[in-house]
XYZ file of C-alpha atoms in Angstrom:
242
model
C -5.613 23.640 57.991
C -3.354 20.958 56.586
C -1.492 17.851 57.201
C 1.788 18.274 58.359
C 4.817 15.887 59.566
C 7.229 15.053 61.963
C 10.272 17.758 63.099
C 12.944 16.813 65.137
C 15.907 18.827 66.191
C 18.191 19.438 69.003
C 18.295 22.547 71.025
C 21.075 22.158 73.473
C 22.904 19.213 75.074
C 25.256 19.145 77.558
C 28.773 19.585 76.412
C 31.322 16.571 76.078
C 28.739 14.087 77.023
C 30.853 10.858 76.883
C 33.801 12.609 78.877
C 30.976 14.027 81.423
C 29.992 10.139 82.011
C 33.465 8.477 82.175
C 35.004 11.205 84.177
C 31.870 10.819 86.850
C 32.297 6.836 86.689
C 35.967 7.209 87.132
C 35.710 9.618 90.034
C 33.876 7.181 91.616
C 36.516 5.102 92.219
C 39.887 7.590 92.391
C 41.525 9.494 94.663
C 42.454 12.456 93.067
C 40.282 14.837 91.370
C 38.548 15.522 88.434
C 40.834 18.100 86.710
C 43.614 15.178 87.042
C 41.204 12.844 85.873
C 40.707 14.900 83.158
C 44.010 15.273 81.629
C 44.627 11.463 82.101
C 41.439 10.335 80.426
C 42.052 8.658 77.015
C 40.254 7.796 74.014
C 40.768 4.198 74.916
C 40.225 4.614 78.755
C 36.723 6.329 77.650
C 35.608 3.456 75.608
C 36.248 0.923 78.290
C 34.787 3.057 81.196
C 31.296 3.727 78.621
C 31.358 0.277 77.662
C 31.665 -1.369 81.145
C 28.562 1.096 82.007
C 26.450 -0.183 79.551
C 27.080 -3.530 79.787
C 26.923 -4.016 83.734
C 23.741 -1.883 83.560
C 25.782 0.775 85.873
C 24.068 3.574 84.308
C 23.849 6.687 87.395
C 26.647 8.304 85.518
C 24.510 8.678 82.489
C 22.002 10.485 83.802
C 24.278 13.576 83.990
C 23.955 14.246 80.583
C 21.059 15.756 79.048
C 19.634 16.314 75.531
C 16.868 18.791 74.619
C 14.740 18.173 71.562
C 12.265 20.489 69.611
C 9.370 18.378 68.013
C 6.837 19.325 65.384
C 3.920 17.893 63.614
C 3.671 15.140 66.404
C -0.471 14.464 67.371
C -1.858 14.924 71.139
C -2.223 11.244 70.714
C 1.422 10.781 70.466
C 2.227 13.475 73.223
C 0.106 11.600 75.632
C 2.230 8.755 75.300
C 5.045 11.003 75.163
C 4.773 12.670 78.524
C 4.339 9.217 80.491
C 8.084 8.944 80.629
C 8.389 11.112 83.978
C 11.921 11.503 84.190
C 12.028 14.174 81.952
C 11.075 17.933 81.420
C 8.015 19.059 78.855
C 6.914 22.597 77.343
C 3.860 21.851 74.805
C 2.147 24.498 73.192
C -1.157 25.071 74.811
C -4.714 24.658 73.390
C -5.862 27.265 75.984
C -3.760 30.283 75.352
C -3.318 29.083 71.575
C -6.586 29.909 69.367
C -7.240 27.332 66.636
C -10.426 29.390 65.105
C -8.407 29.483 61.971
C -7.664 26.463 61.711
C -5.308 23.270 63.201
C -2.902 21.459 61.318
C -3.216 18.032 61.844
C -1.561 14.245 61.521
C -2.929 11.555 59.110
C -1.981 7.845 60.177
C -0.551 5.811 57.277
C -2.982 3.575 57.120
C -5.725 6.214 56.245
C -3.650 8.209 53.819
C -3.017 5.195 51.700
C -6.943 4.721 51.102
C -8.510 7.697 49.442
C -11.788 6.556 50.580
C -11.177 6.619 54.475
C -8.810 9.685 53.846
C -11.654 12.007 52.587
C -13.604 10.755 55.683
C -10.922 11.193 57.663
C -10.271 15.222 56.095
C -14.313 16.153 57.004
C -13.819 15.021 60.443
C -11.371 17.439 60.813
C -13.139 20.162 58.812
C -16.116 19.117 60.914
C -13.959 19.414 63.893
C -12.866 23.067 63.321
C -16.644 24.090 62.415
C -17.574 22.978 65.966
C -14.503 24.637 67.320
C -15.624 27.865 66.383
C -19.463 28.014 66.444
C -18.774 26.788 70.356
C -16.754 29.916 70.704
C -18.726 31.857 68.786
C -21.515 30.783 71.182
C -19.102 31.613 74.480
C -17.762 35.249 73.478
C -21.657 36.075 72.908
C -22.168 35.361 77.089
C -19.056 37.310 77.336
C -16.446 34.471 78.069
C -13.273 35.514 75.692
C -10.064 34.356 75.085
C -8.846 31.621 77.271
C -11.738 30.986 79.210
C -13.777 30.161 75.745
C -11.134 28.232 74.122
C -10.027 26.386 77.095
C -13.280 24.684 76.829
C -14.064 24.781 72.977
C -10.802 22.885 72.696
C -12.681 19.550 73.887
C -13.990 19.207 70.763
C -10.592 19.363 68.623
C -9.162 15.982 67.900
C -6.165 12.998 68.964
C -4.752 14.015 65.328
C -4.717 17.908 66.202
C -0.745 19.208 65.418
C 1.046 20.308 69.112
C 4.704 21.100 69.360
C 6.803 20.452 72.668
C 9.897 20.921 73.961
C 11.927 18.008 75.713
C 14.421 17.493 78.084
C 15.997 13.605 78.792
C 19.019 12.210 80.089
C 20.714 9.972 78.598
C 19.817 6.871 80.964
C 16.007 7.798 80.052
C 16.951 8.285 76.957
C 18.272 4.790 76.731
C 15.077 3.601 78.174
C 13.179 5.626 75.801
C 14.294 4.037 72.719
C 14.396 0.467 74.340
C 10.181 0.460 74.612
C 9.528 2.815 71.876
C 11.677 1.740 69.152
C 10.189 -1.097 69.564
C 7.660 -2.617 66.338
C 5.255 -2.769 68.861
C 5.373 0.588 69.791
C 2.756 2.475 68.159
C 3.667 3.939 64.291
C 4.023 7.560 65.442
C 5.824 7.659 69.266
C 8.718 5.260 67.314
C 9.317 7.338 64.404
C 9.792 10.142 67.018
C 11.890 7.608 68.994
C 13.875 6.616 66.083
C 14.251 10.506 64.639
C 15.607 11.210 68.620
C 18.161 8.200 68.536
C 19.936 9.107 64.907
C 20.173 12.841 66.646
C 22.139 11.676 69.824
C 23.890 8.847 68.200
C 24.868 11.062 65.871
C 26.930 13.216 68.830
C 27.134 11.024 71.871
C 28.065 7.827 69.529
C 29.754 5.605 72.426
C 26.961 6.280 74.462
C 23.901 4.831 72.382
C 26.369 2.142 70.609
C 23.533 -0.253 71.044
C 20.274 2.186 72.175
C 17.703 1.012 70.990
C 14.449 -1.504 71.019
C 14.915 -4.419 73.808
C 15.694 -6.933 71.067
C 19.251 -5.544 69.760
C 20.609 -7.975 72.537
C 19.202 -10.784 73.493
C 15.761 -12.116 73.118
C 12.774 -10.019 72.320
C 11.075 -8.997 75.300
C 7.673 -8.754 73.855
C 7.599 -13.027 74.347
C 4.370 -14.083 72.574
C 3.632 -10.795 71.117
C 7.177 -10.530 69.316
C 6.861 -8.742 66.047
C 8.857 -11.754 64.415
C 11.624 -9.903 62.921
C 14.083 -9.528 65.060
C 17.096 -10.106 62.526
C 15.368 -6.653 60.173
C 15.100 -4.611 63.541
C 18.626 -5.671 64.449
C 20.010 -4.773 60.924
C 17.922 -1.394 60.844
C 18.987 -0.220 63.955
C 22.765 -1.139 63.643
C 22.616 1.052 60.487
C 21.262 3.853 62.132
């Protein structure tokens, strides 16, 4: 057992993402077809299409191009905030068919890794956790319930910070929405470092189409009203850097 951290990489995307989305805008509008389209589309004629998307909130030619992510060393309590964006695909690795009797890695929040004190409490709850783990199983295989069936239910005692790894699939318009709410400072710590690790990936090959993804606040006022975070010039710089 041990404390691990975040992984982020892509898997596959789908190929010439920014020429996918301008050719589909343009098509809408065109009478001649998209191999035509094709060999008249410019660099310039891209930008303006991508940018007149974004900007008029016309986004249904976004959503034909998808990313797929690998994450590791996120917690289930970041995964179940995770997999309440619906428009989007999820493999996780299971806590059924996956034993944990020798141990789970697990995530320490910040705020109890700087404090020696609460981090040693926080390290025998998880020790603690494990014990119980395995004694319930222990307890299950000798009534004869094995495998699965035992560790399907012993897994009800393993905790929020318990390592899982998952497999995600987004388009870019949910994508967009993704990093608007989780980017956010409000967001909790974990889901926007995921967030953030996602955006530098995609912006990093699809740069015209996140230009400005990211937390509600780039442009405009912060949506958060009352419950603003305050800094909306260092989230503005930070995420213009990215």
């Amino acid at each position: 057992m041990k404390e691990v951290s975040l992984k982020v990489s892509i898997l596959t995307y789908t190929p010439e993402p920014e020429n996918v989305v301008a050719l589909s805008a343009r098509l809408c509008y065109s009478p001649v077809g998209i191999k035509e389209l094709k060999e008249k589309l410019t660099e310039d004629e891209k930008d303006r299409l991508i940018n007149l998307l974004r900007d008029s909130g016309h986004l249904s030619p976004f959503e034909h191009v998808s990313f797929t992510f690998a994450v590791e060393g996120i917690s289930r309590a970041c995964s179940h905030q995770l997999v309440r964006h619906r428009i989007a695909s999820y493999s996780q690795q299971s806590q059924r068919y996956v034993s944990k009797q020798k141990g789970f890695d697990f995530i320490i929040p910040p705020i109890i890794n700087q404090n020696n004190e609460i981090r040693e409490i926080f390290l025998e709850a998880m020790e603690k956790a494990h014990e119980y783990y395995c004694r319930i199983l222990q307890q299950l295989e000798s009534k004869g319930i094995k495998g699965e069936l035992a560790q399907q239910d012993a897994r009800f005692v393993l905790p929020n910070a318990a390592e899982t790894k998952i497999v995600i699939t987004m388009n870019a318009r949910e994508l967009l929405h993704f990093f608007r709410v989780r980017c956010c400072n409000r967001a909790q710590w974990e889901i926007r470092e995921l967030a953030t690790e996602m955006l530098k990936l995609v912006k990093g090959i699809a740069p015209k189409l996140f230009k400005d993804a990211g937390p509600g606040c780039l442009k405009g006022s912060c949506p958060e009203g009352k419950f603003s975070c305050g800094q909306i010039e260092e989230v503005r710089k930070k995420f213009k850097s990215l």
